[in-house]
Amino acid sequence: MVISIDENDALLLRLLFVRAAWGLGAIGVPAVVGLIGIGVGGAGIGASRLPSDVGFAKADYLWRDEWERSWERFDVRDRRVRPMDARHREVLDATPDEELGAVYLIGPSRFWSEGIDEEAFDRWNRGLFERTIQGHRAPLEESPERRALLALVSAWETGLTNILQLPYEGYFAERINAQYLVVSEETRREVTLYSRALALPPTS
């Protein structure tokens, strides 16, 4: 049995910080830990603020669009690798590297760098990473997956291969497809909550 655990997805973390820093709505996306007090100098977000030339409505629309697109890479309905035909190879050979990078590189657009206190983002991101390292130092028997092993095995038998942890506040769990389960840190660290999350069926 092989289960991949991702605790620090760079693209999603960046977008979550921007959402909190700019006070965007994003109904349905939970609040994140360590970021409170929206506004200049707010706890956790530093001097981040929505650029005056952007406007709330535009920023909110663009954020929602990129948030939705950022989840497309977790759609693993078809993992087959197919040989490239002559027509596709010809198109790729004729396309400049810069254009290919813009299409295929996964990462937040430069738009999300404006109005963001990078030092504040780095502090928050570093705090998340340090908690990850601290968790890895615990004995194997105390790891979240070992403590919820029976539920994990059952989930794996239904097709689960990846667990994505995000810094959402409180309990959160969603089986976005057969392969991926998304959970909050609190959910994963509490064996009862984690077992409940692992028992969720895939979202249809």
XYZ file of N, CA and C in Angstrom:
612
model
N 0.845 -1.198 0.000
C 0.000 0.000 0.000
C 0.880 1.248 0.000
N 0.633 2.137 -0.955
C 1.387 3.387 -1.047
C 0.407 4.557 -1.051
N 0.577 5.468 -0.089
C -0.242 6.672 0.004
C 0.690 7.877 0.022
N 0.463 8.831 -0.862
C 1.275 10.050 -0.918
C 0.611 11.149 -0.087
N 1.409 11.810 0.768
C 0.911 12.886 1.627
C 1.565 14.194 1.204
N 0.765 15.198 0.877
C 1.275 16.523 0.505
C 0.774 17.531 1.531
N 1.702 18.107 2.301
C 1.335 19.056 3.355
C 1.650 20.502 2.991
N 2.294 20.732 1.866
C 2.725 22.094 1.526
C 2.602 22.346 0.026
N 1.382 22.427 -0.474
C 1.174 22.703 -1.892
C 1.370 24.203 -2.141
N 2.452 24.560 -2.827
C 2.849 25.962 -2.966
C 1.786 26.827 -3.638
N 1.168 26.336 -4.697
C 0.179 27.128 -5.426
C -1.043 27.417 -4.566
N -1.595 26.401 -3.927
C -2.790 26.597 -3.115
C -2.503 27.460 -1.891
N -1.319 27.295 -1.286
C -0.971 28.118 -0.127
C -0.879 29.588 -0.516
N -0.296 29.854 -1.671
C -0.185 31.241 -2.133
C -1.573 31.855 -2.319
N -2.445 31.135 -2.955
C -3.787 31.653 -3.206
C -4.563 31.837 -1.906
N -4.385 30.950 -0.951
C -5.069 31.090 0.332
C -4.579 32.322 1.081
N -3.276 32.600 0.997
C -2.740 33.792 1.657
C -3.297 35.051 1.010
N -3.326 35.080 -0.319
C -3.859 36.240 -1.035
C -5.318 36.462 -0.662
N -6.085 35.398 -0.610
C -7.505 35.517 -0.266
C -7.687 36.185 1.097
N -6.882 35.761 2.085
C -6.974 36.346 3.420
C -6.447 37.777 3.443
N -5.320 38.000 2.764
C -4.684 39.317 2.791
C -5.538 40.388 2.138
N -6.245 40.028 1.094
C -7.063 41.005 0.370
C -8.518 41.007 0.820
N -8.864 40.134 1.754
C -10.227 40.105 2.258
C -11.248 39.668 1.228
N -10.857 38.750 0.355
C -11.769 38.282 -0.688
C -12.802 37.322 -0.099
N -13.949 37.225 -0.763
C -15.041 36.417 -0.232
C -14.795 34.931 -0.331
N -14.784 34.417 -1.550
C -14.539 32.993 -1.798
C -15.413 32.114 -0.916
N -16.724 32.254 -1.059
C -17.664 31.450 -0.288
C -17.430 29.969 -0.573
N -17.372 29.189 0.485
C -17.142 27.759 0.343
C -15.712 27.350 0.601
N -14.796 28.325 0.647
C -13.398 28.036 0.958
C -13.161 28.430 2.411
N -12.806 27.493 3.290
C -12.648 27.797 4.713
C -11.537 28.809 4.984
N -11.628 29.463 6.138
C -10.556 30.348 6.593
C -9.324 29.501 6.908
N -8.162 30.162 6.939
C -6.923 29.438 7.203
C -6.340 29.850 8.545
N -5.534 28.986 9.115
C -4.937 29.238 10.420
C -3.828 30.278 10.304
N -3.695 31.099 11.335
C -2.594 32.042 11.421
C -2.753 33.326 10.656
N -3.911 33.564 10.045
C -4.125 34.788 9.274
C -5.441 35.419 9.712
N -5.347 36.430 10.594
C -6.532 37.125 11.080
C -6.300 38.619 11.010
N -7.373 39.380 11.117
C -7.230 40.830 11.131
C -6.929 41.391 9.769
N -7.888 41.265 8.839
C -7.673 41.773 7.493
C -7.447 43.277 7.531
N -6.489 43.724 6.733
C -6.177 45.143 6.683
C -4.696 45.362 6.862
N -4.230 46.554 6.579
C -2.807 46.852 6.681
C -2.336 46.604 8.104
N -1.301 45.805 8.258
C -0.775 45.494 9.572
C -1.555 44.428 10.300
N -2.546 43.819 9.661
C -3.337 42.780 10.307
C -2.463 41.605 10.696
N -2.886 40.891 11.730
C -2.087 39.781 12.237
C -1.834 38.755 11.146
N -0.571 38.523 10.866
C -0.199 37.496 9.907
C -0.008 37.979 8.488
N -0.728 39.020 8.078
C -0.650 39.425 6.671
C 0.265 40.621 6.457
N 0.793 41.204 7.538
C 1.725 42.314 7.404
C 1.118 43.501 6.696
N 1.851 44.055 5.737
C 1.409 45.248 5.008
C 0.670 44.906 3.720
N 0.251 43.670 3.572
C -0.474 43.274 2.356
C -1.769 44.060 2.226
N -2.075 44.456 1.005
C -3.345 45.139 0.755
C -3.721 44.979 -0.713
N -5.019 45.044 -0.970
C -5.511 44.949 -2.340
C -5.049 46.169 -3.122
N -4.354 45.986 -4.262
C -3.902 47.135 -5.052
C -5.071 48.031 -5.435
N -4.887 49.335 -5.302
C -5.975 50.283 -5.549
C -6.447 50.280 -6.996
N -5.574 49.887 -7.927
C -5.957 49.911 -9.339
C -6.611 48.608 -9.800
N -6.833 47.681 -8.882
C -7.429 46.401 -9.252
C -8.920 46.382 -8.958
N -9.291 46.702 -7.745
C -10.701 46.676 -7.384
C -11.119 45.321 -6.852
N -12.023 45.344 -5.865
C -12.412 44.107 -5.194
C -13.081 43.119 -6.145
N -14.031 43.596 -6.949
C -14.797 42.693 -7.811
C -13.891 41.947 -8.790
N -12.949 42.674 -9.408
C -12.043 42.039 -10.366
C -11.139 41.034 -9.668
N -10.573 41.442 -8.520
C -9.676 40.551 -7.794
C -10.404 39.293 -7.343
N -11.630 39.460 -6.871
C -12.406 38.316 -6.405
C -12.704 37.359 -7.555
N -13.053 37.912 -8.715
C -13.343 37.080 -9.893
C -12.090 36.321 -10.341
N -10.955 37.037 -10.432
C -9.720 36.407 -10.890
C -9.253 35.334 -9.909
N -9.433 35.619 -8.617
C -9.015 34.640 -7.609
C -9.837 33.363 -7.735
N -11.147 33.508 -7.843
C -12.009 32.335 -7.966
C -11.654 31.520 -9.209
N -11.362 32.222 -10.301
C -11.022 31.534 -11.542
C -9.726 30.742 -11.391
N -8.707 31.368 -10.806
C -7.431 30.659 -10.660
C -7.543 29.546 -9.620
N -8.330 29.766 -8.577
C -8.531 28.722 -7.569
C -9.148 27.476 -8.199
N -10.159 27.679 -9.023
C -10.801 26.536 -9.675
C -9.839 25.832 -10.633
N -9.076 26.617 -11.393
C -8.137 26.013 -12.344
C -7.005 25.277 -11.636
N -6.637 25.741 -10.449
C -5.533 25.119 -9.722
C -5.860 23.700 -9.271
N -7.144 23.368 -9.236
C -7.541 22.022 -8.830
C -7.602 21.049 -10.005
N -7.490 21.555 -11.228
C -7.585 20.678 -12.391
C -6.452 19.653 -12.432
N -5.296 19.998 -11.859
C -4.164 19.064 -11.889
C -4.393 17.838 -11.011
N -5.406 17.896 -10.145
C -5.719 16.739 -9.308
C -6.742 15.818 -9.961
N -7.163 16.167 -11.167
C -8.100 15.324 -11.902
C -7.295 14.231 -12.588
N -7.326 13.048 -12.023
C -6.471 11.954 -12.515
C -7.314 10.838 -13.120
N -8.371 11.213 -13.798
C -9.241 10.191 -14.375
C -8.528 9.370 -15.446
N -7.522 9.971 -16.087
C -6.828 9.246 -17.158
C -5.334 9.488 -17.004
N -4.617 8.483 -16.503
C -3.178 8.622 -16.274
C -2.346 7.998 -17.395
N -2.990 7.505 -18.422
C -2.241 6.842 -19.481
C -1.340 7.827 -20.223
N -0.138 7.375 -20.543
C 0.810 8.182 -21.305
C 0.770 7.703 -22.751
N 0.448 8.615 -23.636
C 0.310 8.244 -25.044
C 1.481 8.808 -25.860
N 1.952 8.083 -26.857
C 3.022 8.611 -27.709
C 2.544 9.839 -28.476
N 3.451 10.783 -28.667
C 3.108 12.022 -29.361
C 3.090 11.787 -30.874
N 2.011 12.230 -31.516
C 1.947 12.049 -32.961
C 2.743 13.152 -33.656
N 2.933 13.008 -34.969
C 3.775 13.925 -35.738
C 3.251 15.358 -35.701
N 1.930 15.522 -35.738
C 1.358 16.875 -35.762
C 1.652 17.615 -34.458
N 1.469 16.947 -33.320
C 1.740 17.590 -32.037
C 3.230 17.887 -31.872
N 4.072 16.973 -32.338
C 5.515 17.204 -32.230
C 5.928 18.420 -33.066
N 5.327 18.572 -34.235
C 5.641 19.711 -35.097
C 5.234 21.025 -34.428
N 4.071 21.037 -33.798
C 3.603 22.244 -33.106
C 4.529 22.590 -31.946
N 4.920 21.595 -31.162
C 5.811 21.838 -30.027
C 7.172 22.346 -30.482
N 7.695 21.766 -31.548
C 9.002 22.188 -32.051
C 8.982 23.638 -32.526
N 7.826 24.094 -33.006
C 7.721 25.453 -33.542
C 7.341 26.486 -32.483
N 7.049 26.036 -31.263
C 6.607 26.944 -30.203
C 7.789 27.366 -29.341
N 7.999 28.687 -29.141
C 9.103 29.158 -28.293
C 8.981 28.611 -26.870
N 10.131 28.415 -26.220
C 10.136 27.868 -24.867
C 9.336 28.733 -23.901
N 9.390 30.070 -24.090
C 8.673 30.963 -23.184
C 7.168 30.707 -23.231
N 6.656 30.475 -24.428
C 5.222 30.212 -24.562
C 4.850 28.858 -23.969
N 5.711 27.874 -24.153
C 5.432 26.569 -23.568
C 5.417 26.651 -22.050
N 6.349 27.416 -21.500
C 6.405 27.565 -20.053
C 5.156 28.197 -19.501
N 4.640 29.190 -20.211
C 3.435 29.883 -19.752
C 2.234 28.948 -19.720
N 2.248 27.950 -20.588
C 1.115 27.026 -20.669
C 1.255 25.869 -19.690
N 2.476 25.312 -19.573
C 2.628 24.055 -18.852
C 3.173 24.186 -17.434
N 3.827 25.285 -17.096
C 4.329 25.427 -15.742
C 3.181 25.706 -14.790
N 3.138 24.981 -13.688
C 2.076 25.153 -12.703
C 2.574 26.077 -11.603
N 1.906 27.181 -11.421
C 2.287 28.117 -10.376
C 1.379 29.319 -10.417
N 1.341 30.088 -9.334
C 0.468 31.266 -9.303
C 0.929 32.323 -10.293
N -0.005 33.026 -10.905
C 0.349 34.072 -11.853
C 1.001 35.242 -11.129
N 1.721 36.076 -11.871
C 2.411 37.219 -11.275
C 1.442 38.213 -10.664
N 0.192 38.152 -11.072
C -0.815 39.070 -10.538
C -0.882 38.986 -9.021
N -0.658 37.791 -8.459
C -0.807 37.591 -7.017
C 0.420 38.024 -6.230
N 1.395 38.618 -6.884
C 2.554 39.159 -6.175
C 2.366 40.626 -5.823
N 1.476 41.307 -6.549
C 1.232 42.718 -6.273
C 0.374 42.855 -5.019
N 0.735 43.795 -4.175
C -0.055 44.041 -2.978
C 0.135 43.001 -1.892
N 1.168 42.190 -2.002
C 1.417 41.147 -1.009
C 2.729 41.427 -0.280
N 2.670 41.409 1.039
C 3.857 41.537 1.873
C 4.577 40.187 1.837
N 5.638 40.100 1.038
C 6.315 38.821 0.841
C 6.951 38.306 2.130
N 7.424 39.214 2.987
C 8.001 38.771 4.256
C 6.934 38.136 5.137
N 5.729 38.720 5.135
C 4.632 38.150 5.916
C 4.237 36.782 5.364
N 4.183 36.682 4.034
C 3.855 35.389 3.426
C 4.901 34.346 3.777
N 6.174 34.734 3.708
C 7.251 33.791 4.020
C 7.180 33.336 5.476
N 6.853 34.269 6.398
C 6.741 33.893 7.811
C 5.624 32.877 8.014
N 4.484 33.138 7.391
C 3.349 32.218 7.528
C 3.674 30.862 6.906
N 4.243 30.888 5.723
C 4.596 29.652 5.025
C 5.649 28.871 5.805
N 6.618 29.598 6.367
C 7.671 28.942 7.141
C 7.102 28.283 8.399
N 6.118 28.950 9.007
C 5.477 28.373 10.183
C 4.776 27.061 9.855
N 4.112 27.021 8.703
C 3.459 25.784 8.275
C 4.487 24.684 8.034
N 5.593 25.058 7.386
C 6.629 24.070 7.080
C 7.270 23.536 8.355
N 7.485 24.419 9.338
C 8.095 23.987 10.598
C 7.188 23.010 11.338
N 5.872 23.222 11.251
C 4.958 22.267 11.880
C 5.018 20.920 11.161
N 5.198 20.968 9.852
C 5.344 19.726 9.091
C 6.580 18.962 9.550
N 7.701 19.670 9.675
C 8.947 19.036 10.118
C 8.796 18.471 11.522
N 8.153 19.236 12.393
C 7.947 18.767 13.762
C 7.134 17.475 13.780
N 6.118 17.412 12.934
C 5.313 16.197 12.864
C 6.107 15.007 12.366
N 7.043 15.245 11.457
C 7.854 14.157 10.919
C 8.851 13.622 11.942
N 9.148 14.420 12.971
C 10.099 13.985 14.000
C 9.464 13.058 15.028
N 8.152 12.985 15.030
C 7.462 12.115 15.982
C 7.703 10.655 15.616
N 7.639 9.759 16.599
C 7.797 8.327 16.299
C 6.770 7.864 15.270
N 7.135 6.876 14.481
C 6.261 6.386 13.422
C 4.899 5.970 13.963
N 4.893 5.375 15.151
C 3.636 4.906 15.731
C 2.677 6.050 16.034
N 3.206 7.287 16.156
C 2.372 8.441 16.478
C 1.967 9.232 15.238
N 2.358 8.793 14.066
C 1.998 9.506 12.842
C 0.496 9.391 12.608
N -0.115 10.401 11.982
C -1.561 10.360 11.742
C -2.003 9.114 10.980
N -1.219 8.719 9.993
C -1.604 7.568 9.174
C -1.515 6.256 9.957
N -0.527 6.131 10.824
C -0.416 4.903 11.611
C -1.540 4.823 12.649
N -1.895 5.946 13.239
C -2.949 5.956 14.260
C -4.325 5.664 13.654
N -4.509 6.024 12.388
C -5.793 5.770 11.716
C -5.622 4.698 10.644
N -4.771 3.722 10.920
C -4.367 2.759 9.897
C -5.540 1.958 9.333
N -6.437 1.501 10.173
C -7.550 0.689 9.681
C -8.406 1.477 8.690
N -8.697 2.732 9.040
C -9.488 3.578 8.141
C -8.709 3.883 6.868
N -7.391 4.051 6.994
C -6.555 4.344 5.833
C -6.550 3.170 4.854
N -6.424 1.967 5.384
C -6.429 0.778 4.527
C -7.762 0.654 3.796
N -8.842 0.894 4.513
C -10.165 0.811 3.885
C -10.310 1.838 2.768
N -9.797 3.053 3.006
C -9.866 4.097 1.978
C -9.009 3.735 0.776
N -7.831 3.181 1.033
C -6.944 2.752 -0.057
C -7.615 1.678 -0.911
N -8.351 0.816 -0.281
C -9.044 -0.247 -1.017
C -10.126 0.307 -1.939
N -10.589 1.530 -1.670
C -11.580 2.167 -2.548
C -10.923 3.041 -3.609
N -9.570 3.070 -3.644
C -8.866 3.813 -4.685
C -8.062 5.003 -4.217
N -8.084 5.316 -2.916
C -7.350 6.482 -2.413
C -5.843 6.282 -2.548
N -5.166 7.265 -3.146
C -3.709 7.203 -3.293
C -3.010 8.462 -2.798
N -3.756 9.564 -2.624
C -3.138 10.840 -2.260
C -3.967 11.564 -1.209
N -3.268 12.156 -0.240
C -3.913 12.978 0.780
C -3.270 14.355 0.745
N -4.090 15.368 0.562
C -3.623 16.750 0.496
C -4.079 17.473 1.756
N -3.124 17.961 2.536
C -3.437 18.702 3.758
C -3.307 20.197 3.495
N -4.341 20.949 3.845
C -4.335 22.398 3.715
C -4.564 23.031 5.083
N -4.051 24.249 5.303
C -4.134 24.882 6.630
C -5.489 25.521 6.923
N -6.560 24.803 6.657
C -7.892 25.299 6.973
C -8.120 25.251 8.483
N -8.936 26.180 8.966
C -9.303 26.163 10.378
C -10.334 25.073 10.637
N -10.211 24.416 11.784
C -11.207 23.444 12.200
C -11.232 22.185 11.355
N -12.373 21.503 11.421
C -12.528 20.248 10.682
C -12.858 20.527 9.223
N -12.137 19.872 8.337
C -12.455 19.920 6.911
C -12.012 18.613 6.291
N -12.873 18.067 5.445
C -12.524 16.858 4.703
C -13.401 16.763 3.471
N -12.766 16.471 2.330
C -13.508 16.276 1.086
C -12.756 15.285 0.210
N -13.417 14.243 -0.185
C -12.847 13.264 -1.120
C -13.189 13.771 -2.515
N -12.273 14.532 -3.114
C -12.592 15.229 -4.357
C -12.702 14.286 -5.548
N -12.073 13.127 -5.456
C -12.245 12.064 -6.444
C -11.752 10.772 -5.813
N -11.738 9.705 -6.566
C -11.366 8.415 -5.983
C -9.949 8.419 -5.426
N -9.052 9.186 -6.056
C -7.639 9.153 -5.674
C -7.274 10.155 -4.576
N -7.979 11.288 -4.488
C -7.549 12.383 -3.617
C -8.526 12.670 -2.487
N -7.960 12.805 -1.277
C -8.692 13.281 -0.107
C -8.030 14.568 0.362
N -8.822 15.621 0.549
C -8.317 16.900 1.051
C -8.775 17.058 2.492
N -7.833 17.368 3.392
C -8.165 17.516 4.808
C -7.463 18.738 5.383
N -8.002 19.232 6.504
C -7.315 20.282 7.253
C -6.279 19.628 8.163
N -5.365 20.446 8.684
C -4.353 19.913 9.598
C -5.014 19.346 10.851
N -6.012 20.060 11.394
C -6.699 19.578 12.594
C -7.349 18.223 12.349
N -7.955 18.061 11.189
C -8.587 16.784 10.853
C -7.566 15.661 10.839
N -6.428 15.910 10.222
C -5.429 14.845 10.083
C -4.763 14.510 11.415
N -4.629 15.477 12.295
C -3.931 15.239 13.565
C -4.811 14.560 14.609
N -6.123 14.641 14.458
C -7.049 14.029 15.417
C -7.564 12.717 14.836
N -7.243 11.615 15.491
C -7.510 10.296 14.921
C -8.987 10.059 14.639
N -9.868 10.544 15.509
C -11.299 10.341 15.275
C -11.764 11.090 14.030
N -11.322 12.346 13.903
C -11.698 13.150 12.741
C -11.085 12.581 11.461
N -9.848 12.140 11.564
C -9.158 11.602 10.391
C -9.833 10.319 9.904
N -10.215 9.479 10.847
C -10.897 8.243 10.476
C -12.228 8.542 9.799
N -12.933 9.566 10.309
C -14.192 9.961 9.683
C -13.945 10.460 8.263
N -12.889 11.259 8.088
C -12.566 11.794 6.764
C -12.207 10.680 5.784
N -11.426 9.716 6.248
C -10.999 8.617 5.381
C -12.168 7.736 4.944
N -13.252 7.794 5.684
C -14.421 6.985 5.343
C -15.332 7.660 4.327
N -15.022 8.909 3.958
C -15.868 9.620 3.005
C -15.812 8.970 1.623
N -16.935 8.911 0.934
C -16.935 8.400 -0.439
C -16.450 9.486 -1.392
N -15.947 9.127 -2.561
C -15.520 10.133 -3.545
C -16.682 11.013 -3.965
N -16.384 12.300 -4.214
C -17.397 13.214 -4.717
C -17.749 12.821 -6.141
N -19.008 12.693 -6.420
C -19.425 12.276 -7.762
C -19.396 13.451 -8.716
